[in-house]
Amino acid sequence: RFVLFWAPGDSSNRRHPGDDDAAATLAANVTDLPVLAWPTAALRELIAGIAACHRMVLSDGGAMHIAAALGKPLVAFFGKSDTARWRPWQASAQILQPDTFDARDITVAAAMDAYDRLSAQPIAASSR
C-alpha cells in the first residue's frame, strides 16, 4: 500500500502554490496500485502521515528530513543538492542522484532497485 502526500492547492497561487494538479496526474497514472491520497494542508498532518508509514520514497526536502527524524527507512531522490551535506542523517537511506544532477533523470528501475535494497533491511521498532 502507498500514500501520496502533497500540499493542496492550485499551483498558480502566488502566496501558497499547491500540488493538486501534480497529485491528480500522478494518481491517474497509478490506478492499478493501492494508493491513498493524503493532502496535507498543515505540517502536523504531514508529520502524522509520515509517522504512519513504514518506509518512504521521496525527494530531498522538508518531508525527507521529517521522515529521517522519525527514523523512517527511505529512498531519497536528489537533484543538485549536496548529498554529503543534505542527506538524511541517522536514518536507513538509499540516496539516488543521477550524474546530470536532475532528479527527473532517476529511472523507475533505479528507484525500484533502491526500494528493494531498503526493503531487504529489517524495520527498526522505532520506525513502525
mmCIF file of N, CA and C in Angstrom:
data_model
loop_
_atom_site.group_PDB
_atom_site.id
_atom_site.type_symbol
_atom_site.label_atom_id
_atom_site.label_comp_id
_atom_site.label_asym_id
_atom_site.label_seq_id
_atom_site.Cartn_x
_atom_site.Cartn_y
_atom_site.Cartn_z
ATOM 1 N N ARG A 1 0.832 -1.181 0.000
ATOM 2 C CA ARG A 1 0.000 0.000 0.000
ATOM 3 C C ARG A 1 0.875 1.242 0.000
ATOM 4 N N PHE A 2 0.368 2.295 -0.625
ATOM 5 C CA PHE A 2 1.120 3.536 -0.774
ATOM 6 C C PHE A 2 0.277 4.717 -0.324
ATOM 7 N N VAL A 3 0.960 5.754 0.141
ATOM 8 C CA VAL A 3 0.293 7.007 0.488
ATOM 9 C C VAL A 3 0.931 8.104 -0.349
ATOM 10 N N LEU A 4 0.104 8.897 -0.990
ATOM 11 C CA LEU A 4 0.563 10.028 -1.787
ATOM 12 C C LEU A 4 0.294 11.300 -0.994
ATOM 13 N N PHE A 5 1.372 11.961 -0.557
ATOM 14 C CA PHE A 5 1.259 13.209 0.193
ATOM 15 C C PHE A 5 1.503 14.381 -0.753
ATOM 16 N N TRP A 6 0.774 15.485 -0.532
ATOM 17 C CA TRP A 6 1.062 16.713 -1.257
ATOM 18 C C TRP A 6 0.435 17.895 -0.535
ATOM 19 N N ALA A 7 0.959 19.067 -0.851
ATOM 20 C CA ALA A 7 0.387 20.306 -0.327
ATOM 21 C C ALA A 7 -0.785 20.682 -1.223
ATOM 22 N N PRO A 8 -2.008 20.732 -0.676
ATOM 23 C CA PRO A 8 -3.161 21.012 -1.516
ATOM 24 C C PRO A 8 -3.183 22.462 -1.998
ATOM 25 N N GLY A 9 -3.817 22.646 -3.136
ATOM 26 C CA GLY A 9 -3.994 23.987 -3.679
ATOM 27 C C GLY A 9 -3.595 24.061 -5.134
ATOM 28 N N ASP A 10 -3.867 25.199 -5.703
ATOM 29 C CA ASP A 10 -3.574 25.463 -7.105
ATOM 30 C C ASP A 10 -2.118 25.889 -7.258
ATOM 31 N N SER A 11 -1.444 25.363 -8.249
ATOM 32 C CA SER A 11 -0.029 25.692 -8.450
ATOM 33 C C SER A 11 0.189 27.146 -8.835
ATOM 34 N N SER A 12 -0.847 27.842 -9.294
ATOM 35 C CA SER A 12 -0.696 29.243 -9.691
ATOM 36 C C SER A 12 -0.937 30.226 -8.542
ATOM 37 N N ASN A 13 -1.261 29.715 -7.350
ATOM 38 C CA ASN A 13 -1.475 30.575 -6.192
ATOM 39 C C ASN A 13 -0.139 31.191 -5.785
ATOM 40 N N ARG A 14 -0.023 32.515 -5.867
ATOM 41 C CA ARG A 14 1.254 33.189 -5.577
ATOM 42 C C ARG A 14 1.660 33.110 -4.107
ATOM 43 N N ARG A 15 0.692 33.126 -3.203
ATOM 44 C CA ARG A 15 1.009 33.102 -1.769
ATOM 45 C C ARG A 15 1.380 31.721 -1.283
ATOM 46 N N HIS A 16 0.688 30.713 -1.796
ATOM 47 C CA HIS A 16 0.941 29.340 -1.341
ATOM 48 C C HIS A 16 0.623 28.368 -2.477
ATOM 49 N N PRO A 17 1.575 28.208 -3.402
ATOM 50 C CA PRO A 17 1.300 27.280 -4.517
ATOM 51 C C PRO A 17 1.149 25.852 -4.009
ATOM 52 N N GLY A 18 0.161 25.178 -4.540
ATOM 53 C CA GLY A 18 -0.093 23.799 -4.136
ATOM 54 C C GLY A 18 0.228 22.819 -5.251
ATOM 55 N N ASP A 19 0.006 21.564 -4.960
ATOM 56 C CA ASP A 19 0.368 20.495 -5.891
ATOM 57 C C ASP A 19 -0.828 19.665 -6.327
ATOM 58 N N ASP A 20 -2.038 20.232 -6.303
ATOM 59 C CA ASP A 20 -3.223 19.468 -6.695
ATOM 60 C C ASP A 20 -3.102 18.882 -8.102
ATOM 61 N N ASP A 21 -2.624 19.686 -9.046
ATOM 62 C CA ASP A 21 -2.514 19.204 -10.426
ATOM 63 C C ASP A 21 -1.519 18.051 -10.537
ATOM 64 N N ALA A 22 -0.366 18.204 -9.922
ATOM 65 C CA ALA A 22 0.647 17.146 -9.977
ATOM 66 C C ALA A 22 0.150 15.883 -9.283
ATOM 67 N N ALA A 23 -0.525 16.048 -8.153
ATOM 68 C CA ALA A 23 -1.059 14.885 -7.427
ATOM 69 C C ALA A 23 -2.123 14.176 -8.252
ATOM 70 N N ALA A 24 -2.978 14.941 -8.917
ATOM 71 C CA ALA A 24 -4.022 14.342 -9.754
ATOM 72 C C ALA A 24 -3.407 13.578 -10.929
ATOM 73 N N THR A 25 -2.376 14.136 -11.534
ATOM 74 C CA THR A 25 -1.697 13.458 -12.646
ATOM 75 C C THR A 25 -1.070 12.158 -12.166
ATOM 76 N N LEU A 26 -0.369 12.212 -11.043
ATOM 77 C CA LEU A 26 0.261 11.004 -10.511
ATOM 78 C C LEU A 26 -0.790 9.963 -10.148
ATOM 79 N N ALA A 27 -1.840 10.380 -9.453
ATOM 80 C CA ALA A 27 -2.898 9.440 -9.054
ATOM 81 C C ALA A 27 -3.544 8.787 -10.278
ATOM 82 N N ALA A 28 -3.702 9.538 -11.351
ATOM 83 C CA ALA A 28 -4.307 8.989 -12.569
ATOM 84 C C ALA A 28 -3.416 7.938 -13.225
ATOM 85 N N ASN A 29 -2.122 8.014 -12.951
ATOM 86 C CA ASN A 29 -1.181 7.071 -13.560
ATOM 87 C C ASN A 29 -0.889 5.845 -12.707
ATOM 88 N N VAL A 30 -1.480 5.770 -11.528
ATOM 89 C CA VAL A 30 -1.245 4.620 -10.644
ATOM 90 C C VAL A 30 -2.556 3.988 -10.192
ATOM 91 N N THR A 31 -3.548 4.011 -11.046
ATOM 92 C CA THR A 31 -4.865 3.497 -10.669
ATOM 93 C C THR A 31 -4.859 2.002 -10.403
ATOM 94 N N ASP A 32 -3.828 1.296 -10.873
ATOM 95 C CA ASP A 32 -3.745 -0.141 -10.633
ATOM 96 C C ASP A 32 -3.025 -0.467 -9.332
ATOM 97 N N LEU A 33 -2.644 0.549 -8.565
ATOM 98 C CA LEU A 33 -1.947 0.345 -7.291
ATOM 99 C C LEU A 33 -2.828 0.811 -6.134
ATOM 100 N N PRO A 34 -2.642 0.213 -4.951
ATOM 101 C CA PRO A 34 -3.403 0.659 -3.779
ATOM 102 C C PRO A 34 -2.801 1.945 -3.199
ATOM 103 N N VAL A 35 -3.282 3.090 -3.682
ATOM 104 C CA VAL A 35 -2.740 4.391 -3.279
ATOM 105 C C VAL A 35 -3.803 5.178 -2.516
ATOM 106 N N LEU A 36 -3.433 5.647 -1.328
ATOM 107 C CA LEU A 36 -4.283 6.515 -0.527
ATOM 108 C C LEU A 36 -3.815 7.945 -0.761
ATOM 109 N N ALA A 37 -4.686 8.792 -1.274
ATOM 110 C CA ALA A 37 -4.363 10.206 -1.484
ATOM 111 C C ALA A 37 -4.520 10.943 -0.164
ATOM 112 N N TRP A 38 -3.464 11.642 0.277
ATOM 113 C CA TRP A 38 -3.464 12.293 1.585
ATOM 114 C C TRP A 38 -2.934 13.730 1.456
ATOM 115 N N PRO A 39 -3.812 14.688 1.114
ATOM 116 C CA PRO A 39 -3.352 16.075 1.067
ATOM 117 C C PRO A 39 -3.034 16.571 2.474
ATOM 118 N N THR A 40 -1.968 17.327 2.599
ATOM 119 C CA THR A 40 -1.528 17.783 3.915
ATOM 120 C C THR A 40 -1.509 19.313 3.938
ATOM 121 N N ALA A 41 -2.571 19.891 4.427
ATOM 122 C CA ALA A 41 -2.685 21.348 4.489
ATOM 123 C C ALA A 41 -1.875 21.947 5.633
ATOM 124 N N ALA A 42 -1.560 21.150 6.630
ATOM 125 C CA ALA A 42 -0.814 21.634 7.797
ATOM 126 C C ALA A 42 0.351 20.687 8.083
ATOM 127 N N LEU A 43 1.406 21.235 8.632
ATOM 128 C CA LEU A 43 2.593 20.441 8.936
ATOM 129 C C LEU A 43 2.269 19.259 9.831
ATOM 130 N N ARG A 44 1.402 19.437 10.803
ATOM 131 C CA ARG A 44 1.053 18.331 11.712
ATOM 132 C C ARG A 44 0.407 17.172 10.949
ATOM 133 N N GLU A 45 -0.329 17.469 9.877
ATOM 134 C CA GLU A 45 -0.927 16.406 9.060
ATOM 135 C C GLU A 45 0.157 15.615 8.319
ATOM 136 N N LEU A 46 1.164 16.326 7.817
ATOM 137 C CA LEU A 46 2.271 15.649 7.139
ATOM 138 C C LEU A 46 3.048 14.782 8.123
ATOM 139 N N ILE A 47 3.343 15.310 9.294
ATOM 140 C CA ILE A 47 4.078 14.550 10.310
ATOM 141 C C ILE A 47 3.288 13.303 10.703
ATOM 142 N N ALA A 48 1.997 13.442 10.925
ATOM 143 C CA ALA A 48 1.158 12.292 11.293
ATOM 144 C C ALA A 48 1.139 11.263 10.177
ATOM 145 N N GLY A 49 1.040 11.701 8.950
ATOM 146 C CA GLY A 49 1.027 10.774 7.827
ATOM 147 C C GLY A 49 2.334 10.022 7.696
ATOM 148 N N ILE A 50 3.441 10.735 7.802
ATOM 149 C CA ILE A 50 4.750 10.085 7.720
ATOM 150 C C ILE A 50 4.926 9.112 8.875
ATOM 151 N N ALA A 51 4.479 9.487 10.058
ATOM 152 C CA ALA A 51 4.603 8.605 11.224
ATOM 153 C C ALA A 51 3.860 7.291 11.009
ATOM 154 N N ALA A 52 2.807 7.313 10.211
ATOM 155 C CA ALA A 52 2.015 6.103 9.967
ATOM 156 C C ALA A 52 2.636 5.179 8.924
ATOM 157 N N CYS A 53 3.650 5.642 8.229
ATOM 158 C CA CYS A 53 4.282 4.848 7.165
ATOM 159 C C CYS A 53 5.449 4.013 7.699
ATOM 160 N N HIS A 54 5.706 2.902 7.035
ATOM 161 C CA HIS A 54 6.850 2.061 7.398
ATOM 162 C C HIS A 54 8.113 2.483 6.668
ATOM 163 N N ARG A 55 7.980 2.843 5.395
ATOM 164 C CA ARG A 55 9.100 3.277 4.565
ATOM 165 C C ARG A 55 8.630 4.437 3.711
ATOM 166 N N MET A 56 9.593 5.234 3.236
ATOM 167 C CA MET A 56 9.255 6.413 2.441
ATOM 168 C C MET A 56 10.073 6.431 1.147
ATOM 169 N N VAL A 57 9.460 6.935 0.086
ATOM 170 C CA VAL A 57 10.146 7.240 -1.167
ATOM 171 C C VAL A 57 9.802 8.686 -1.454
ATOM 172 N N LEU A 58 10.819 9.558 -1.478
ATOM 173 C CA LEU A 58 10.557 10.983 -1.617
ATOM 174 C C LEU A 58 11.763 11.740 -2.120
ATOM 175 N N SER A 59 11.531 12.978 -2.465
ATOM 176 C CA SER A 59 12.606 13.852 -2.919
ATOM 177 C C SER A 59 13.243 14.558 -1.736
ATOM 178 N N ASP A 60 14.458 15.053 -1.975
ATOM 179 C CA ASP A 60 15.135 15.872 -0.982
ATOM 180 C C ASP A 60 14.245 17.057 -0.643
ATOM 181 N N GLY A 61 14.035 17.294 0.627
ATOM 182 C CA GLY A 61 13.210 18.421 1.061
ATOM 183 C C GLY A 61 12.754 18.221 2.492
ATOM 184 N N GLY A 62 11.850 19.055 2.908
ATOM 185 C CA GLY A 62 11.380 19.031 4.290
ATOM 186 C C GLY A 62 10.783 17.710 4.714
ATOM 187 N N ALA A 63 9.957 17.114 3.860
ATOM 188 C CA ALA A 63 9.333 15.830 4.218
ATOM 189 C C ALA A 63 10.388 14.744 4.416
ATOM 190 N N MET A 64 11.458 14.795 3.608
ATOM 191 C CA MET A 64 12.531 13.809 3.772
ATOM 192 C C MET A 64 13.172 13.953 5.154
ATOM 193 N N HIS A 65 13.386 15.180 5.572
ATOM 194 C CA HIS A 65 14.024 15.398 6.874
ATOM 195 C C HIS A 65 13.090 15.019 8.024
ATOM 196 N N ILE A 66 11.800 15.223 7.845
ATOM 197 C CA ILE A 66 10.833 14.771 8.850
ATOM 198 C C ILE A 66 10.875 13.247 8.942
ATOM 199 N N ALA A 67 10.865 12.572 7.791
ATOM 200 C CA ALA A 67 10.915 11.105 7.777
ATOM 201 C C ALA A 67 12.186 10.606 8.461
ATOM 202 N N ALA A 68 13.308 11.231 8.168
ATOM 203 C CA ALA A 68 14.569 10.825 8.797
ATOM 204 C C ALA A 68 14.521 11.054 10.305
ATOM 205 N N ALA A 69 13.963 12.195 10.726
ATOM 206 C CA ALA A 69 13.861 12.488 12.154
ATOM 207 C C ALA A 69 12.972 11.470 12.864
ATOM 208 N N LEU A 70 11.986 10.926 12.140
ATOM 209 C CA LEU A 70 11.104 9.901 12.714
ATOM 210 C C LEU A 70 11.700 8.496 12.570
ATOM 211 N N GLY A 71 12.913 8.405 12.027
ATOM 212 C CA GLY A 71 13.593 7.115 11.900
ATOM 213 C C GLY A 71 13.039 6.234 10.800
ATOM 214 N N LYS A 72 12.389 6.813 9.804
ATOM 215 C CA LYS A 72 11.808 6.016 8.718
ATOM 216 C C LYS A 72 12.873 5.640 7.698
ATOM 217 N N PRO A 73 12.972 4.376 7.334
ATOM 218 C CA PRO A 73 13.852 3.999 6.229
ATOM 219 C C PRO A 73 13.328 4.674 4.958
ATOM 220 N N LEU A 74 14.240 5.180 4.120
ATOM 221 C CA LEU A 74 13.766 5.937 2.973
ATOM 222 C C LEU A 74 14.658 5.852 1.756
ATOM 223 N N VAL A 75 14.024 6.061 0.609
ATOM 224 C CA VAL A 75 14.705 6.267 -0.655
ATOM 225 C C VAL A 75 14.541 7.741 -0.950
ATOM 226 N N ALA A 76 15.649 8.430 -1.181
ATOM 227 C CA ALA A 76 15.597 9.874 -1.414
ATOM 228 C C ALA A 76 16.171 10.209 -2.779
ATOM 229 N N PHE A 77 15.412 11.003 -3.536
ATOM 230 C CA PHE A 77 15.836 11.483 -4.847
ATOM 231 C C PHE A 77 16.484 12.853 -4.664
ATOM 232 N N PHE A 78 17.699 12.989 -5.171
ATOM 233 C CA PHE A 78 18.408 14.263 -5.089
ATOM 234 C C PHE A 78 18.690 14.787 -6.487
ATOM 235 N N GLY A 79 18.606 16.104 -6.631
ATOM 236 C CA GLY A 79 18.997 16.788 -7.860
ATOM 237 C C GLY A 79 20.346 17.433 -7.620
ATOM 238 N N LYS A 80 20.363 18.747 -7.601
ATOM 239 C CA LYS A 80 21.622 19.496 -7.461
ATOM 240 C C LYS A 80 22.110 19.623 -6.021
ATOM 241 N N SER A 81 21.309 19.258 -5.059
ATOM 242 C CA SER A 81 21.705 19.394 -3.654
ATOM 243 C C SER A 81 22.940 18.551 -3.352
ATOM 244 N N ASP A 82 23.755 19.041 -2.447
ATOM 245 C CA ASP A 82 24.954 18.334 -1.998
ATOM 246 C C ASP A 82 24.520 17.215 -1.050
ATOM 247 N N THR A 83 24.643 15.967 -1.506
ATOM 248 C CA THR A 83 24.181 14.849 -0.686
ATOM 249 C C THR A 83 25.000 14.686 0.587
ATOM 250 N N ALA A 84 26.261 15.070 0.562
ATOM 251 C CA ALA A 84 27.080 14.954 1.775
ATOM 252 C C ALA A 84 26.551 15.887 2.867
ATOM 253 N N ARG A 85 26.008 17.006 2.458
ATOM 254 C CA ARG A 85 25.505 17.980 3.428
ATOM 255 C C ARG A 85 24.031 17.760 3.776
ATOM 256 N N TRP A 86 23.205 17.422 2.778
ATOM 257 C CA TRP A 86 21.758 17.395 2.963
ATOM 258 C C TRP A 86 21.160 16.007 3.055
ATOM 259 N N ARG A 87 21.978 14.963 3.057
ATOM 260 C CA ARG A 87 21.456 13.603 3.166
ATOM 261 C C ARG A 87 20.704 13.439 4.483
ATOM 262 N N PRO A 88 19.792 12.482 4.528
ATOM 263 C CA PRO A 88 19.105 12.223 5.804
ATOM 264 C C PRO A 88 20.077 11.604 6.801
ATOM 265 N N TRP A 89 20.173 12.171 7.958
ATOM 266 C CA TRP A 89 21.078 11.689 8.989
ATOM 267 C C TRP A 89 20.376 10.673 9.869
ATOM 268 N N GLN A 90 21.123 9.724 10.338
ATOM 269 C CA GLN A 90 20.667 8.725 11.306
ATOM 270 C C GLN A 90 19.382 8.023 10.887
ATOM 271 N N ALA A 91 19.262 7.789 9.599
ATOM 272 C CA ALA A 91 18.133 7.012 9.078
ATOM 273 C C ALA A 91 18.686 6.073 8.016
ATOM 274 N N SER A 92 18.121 4.906 7.923
ATOM 275 C CA SER A 92 18.499 3.985 6.865
ATOM 276 C C SER A 92 18.005 4.574 5.554
ATOM 277 N N ALA A 93 18.934 4.851 4.639
ATOM 278 C CA ALA A 93 18.534 5.549 3.416
ATOM 279 C C ALA A 93 19.276 5.039 2.193
ATOM 280 N N GLN A 94 18.574 5.031 1.097
ATOM 281 C CA GLN A 94 19.134 4.802 -0.220
ATOM 282 C C GLN A 94 19.041 6.149 -0.941
ATOM 283 N N ILE A 95 20.180 6.708 -1.309
ATOM 284 C CA ILE A 95 20.232 8.015 -1.954
ATOM 285 C C ILE A 95 20.422 7.817 -3.454
ATOM 286 N N LEU A 96 19.574 8.457 -4.236
ATOM 287 C CA LEU A 96 19.684 8.406 -5.692
ATOM 288 C C LEU A 96 19.939 9.810 -6.218
ATOM 289 N N GLN A 97 21.054 9.962 -6.928
ATOM 290 C CA GLN A 97 21.387 11.243 -7.546
ATOM 291 C C GLN A 97 22.061 10.945 -8.878
ATOM 292 N N PRO A 98 21.404 11.293 -9.987
ATOM 293 C CA PRO A 98 21.986 10.997 -11.295
ATOM 294 C C PRO A 98 23.183 11.892 -11.611
ATOM 295 N N ASP A 99 24.003 11.448 -12.534
ATOM 296 C CA ASP A 99 25.182 12.224 -12.944
ATOM 297 C C ASP A 99 24.799 13.601 -13.491
ATOM 298 N N THR A 100 23.578 13.731 -14.000
ATOM 299 C CA THR A 100 23.107 15.001 -14.555
ATOM 300 C C THR A 100 22.679 15.985 -13.469
ATOM 301 N N PHE A 101 22.557 15.510 -12.236
ATOM 302 C CA PHE A 101 22.059 16.295 -11.099
ATOM 303 C C PHE A 101 20.628 16.796 -11.337
ATOM 304 N N ASP A 102 19.875 16.070 -12.140
ATOM 305 C CA ASP A 102 18.470 16.374 -12.390
ATOM 306 C C ASP A 102 17.670 15.166 -11.929
ATOM 307 N N ALA A 103 16.912 15.329 -10.850
ATOM 308 C CA ALA A 103 16.175 14.200 -10.261
ATOM 309 C C ALA A 103 15.215 13.558 -11.257
ATOM 310 N N ARG A 104 14.790 14.313 -12.275
ATOM 311 C CA ARG A 104 13.896 13.739 -13.292
ATOM 312 C C ARG A 104 14.575 12.635 -14.088
ATOM 313 N N ASP A 105 15.911 12.562 -14.016
ATOM 314 C CA ASP A 105 16.652 11.535 -14.746
ATOM 315 C C ASP A 105 16.803 10.229 -13.963
ATOM 316 N N ILE A 106 16.263 10.158 -12.764
ATOM 317 C CA ILE A 106 16.275 8.912 -11.990
ATOM 318 C C ILE A 106 15.243 7.985 -12.627
ATOM 319 N N THR A 107 15.675 6.816 -12.997
ATOM 320 C CA THR A 107 14.776 5.888 -13.685
ATOM 321 C C THR A 107 13.898 5.131 -12.690
ATOM 322 N N VAL A 108 12.792 4.640 -13.191
ATOM 323 C CA VAL A 108 11.918 3.812 -12.372
ATOM 324 C C VAL A 108 12.682 2.580 -11.896
ATOM 325 N N ALA A 109 13.488 2.005 -12.794
ATOM 326 C CA ALA A 109 14.267 0.818 -12.430
ATOM 327 C C ALA A 109 15.232 1.126 -11.285
ATOM 328 N N ALA A 110 15.890 2.271 -11.331
ATOM 329 C CA ALA A 110 16.822 2.648 -10.259
ATOM 330 C C ALA A 110 16.067 2.853 -8.942
ATOM 331 N N ALA A 111 14.900 3.475 -9.020
ATOM 332 C CA ALA A 111 14.090 3.690 -7.812
ATOM 333 C C ALA A 111 13.623 2.356 -7.238
ATOM 334 N N MET A 112 13.183 1.450 -8.103
ATOM 335 C CA MET A 112 12.729 0.138 -7.634
ATOM 336 C C MET A 112 13.880 -0.652 -7.015
ATOM 337 N N ASP A 113 15.051 -0.608 -7.638
ATOM 338 C CA ASP A 113 16.222 -1.299 -7.079
ATOM 339 C C ASP A 113 16.565 -0.748 -5.697
ATOM 340 N N ALA A 114 16.537 0.575 -5.561
ATOM 341 C CA ALA A 114 16.842 1.198 -4.269
ATOM 342 C C ALA A 114 15.814 0.785 -3.231
ATOM 343 N N TYR A 115 14.552 0.758 -3.624
ATOM 344 C CA TYR A 115 13.496 0.361 -2.683
ATOM 345 C C TYR A 115 13.651 -1.111 -2.292
ATOM 346 N N ASP A 116 14.006 -1.959 -3.250
ATOM 347 C CA ASP A 116 14.232 -3.374 -2.935
ATOM 348 C C ASP A 116 15.375 -3.537 -1.940
ATOM 349 N N ARG A 117 16.465 -2.767 -2.123
ATOM 350 C CA ARG A 117 17.582 -2.834 -1.167
ATOM 351 C C ARG A 117 17.124 -2.368 0.215
ATOM 352 N N LEU A 118 16.340 -1.310 0.246
ATOM 353 C CA LEU A 118 15.825 -0.798 1.514
ATOM 354 C C LEU A 118 14.893 -1.814 2.168
ATOM 355 N N SER A 119 14.048 -2.441 1.372
ATOM 356 C CA SER A 119 13.080 -3.413 1.894
ATOM 357 C C SER A 119 13.748 -4.664 2.432
ATOM 358 N N ALA A 120 14.934 -4.964 1.961
ATOM 359 C CA ALA A 120 15.662 -6.140 2.427
ATOM 360 C C ALA A 120 16.191 -5.954 3.843
ATOM 361 N N GLN A 121 16.221 -4.696 4.304
ATOM 362 C CA GLN A 121 16.705 -4.411 5.655
ATOM 363 C C GLN A 121 15.526 -4.498 6.642
ATOM 364 N N PRO A 122 15.751 -5.029 7.826
ATOM 365 C CA PRO A 122 14.657 -5.070 8.808
ATOM 366 C C PRO A 122 14.255 -3.662 9.238
ATOM 367 N N ILE A 123 12.976 -3.493 9.535
ATOM 368 C CA ILE A 123 12.476 -2.206 10.005
ATOM 369 C C ILE A 123 12.683 -2.136 11.510
ATOM 370 N N ALA A 124 13.332 -1.062 11.973
ATOM 371 C CA ALA A 124 13.540 -0.882 13.405
ATOM 372 C C ALA A 124 12.202 -0.652 14.094
ATOM 373 N N ALA A 125 12.088 -1.090 15.317
ATOM 374 C CA ALA A 125 10.838 -0.961 16.074
ATOM 375 C C ALA A 125 10.413 0.500 16.183
ATOM 376 N N SER A 126 11.373 1.431 16.252
ATOM 377 C CA SER A 126 11.033 2.849 16.414
ATOM 378 C C SER A 126 10.417 3.446 15.156
ATOM 379 N N SER A 127 10.573 2.808 13.984
ATOM 380 C CA SER A 127 10.031 3.378 12.763
ATOM 381 C C SER A 127 8.726 2.727 12.348
ATOM 382 N N ARG A 128 8.221 1.777 13.145
ATOM 383 C CA ARG A 128 6.961 1.104 12.817
ATOM 384 C C ARG A 128 5.772 1.934 13.167
#
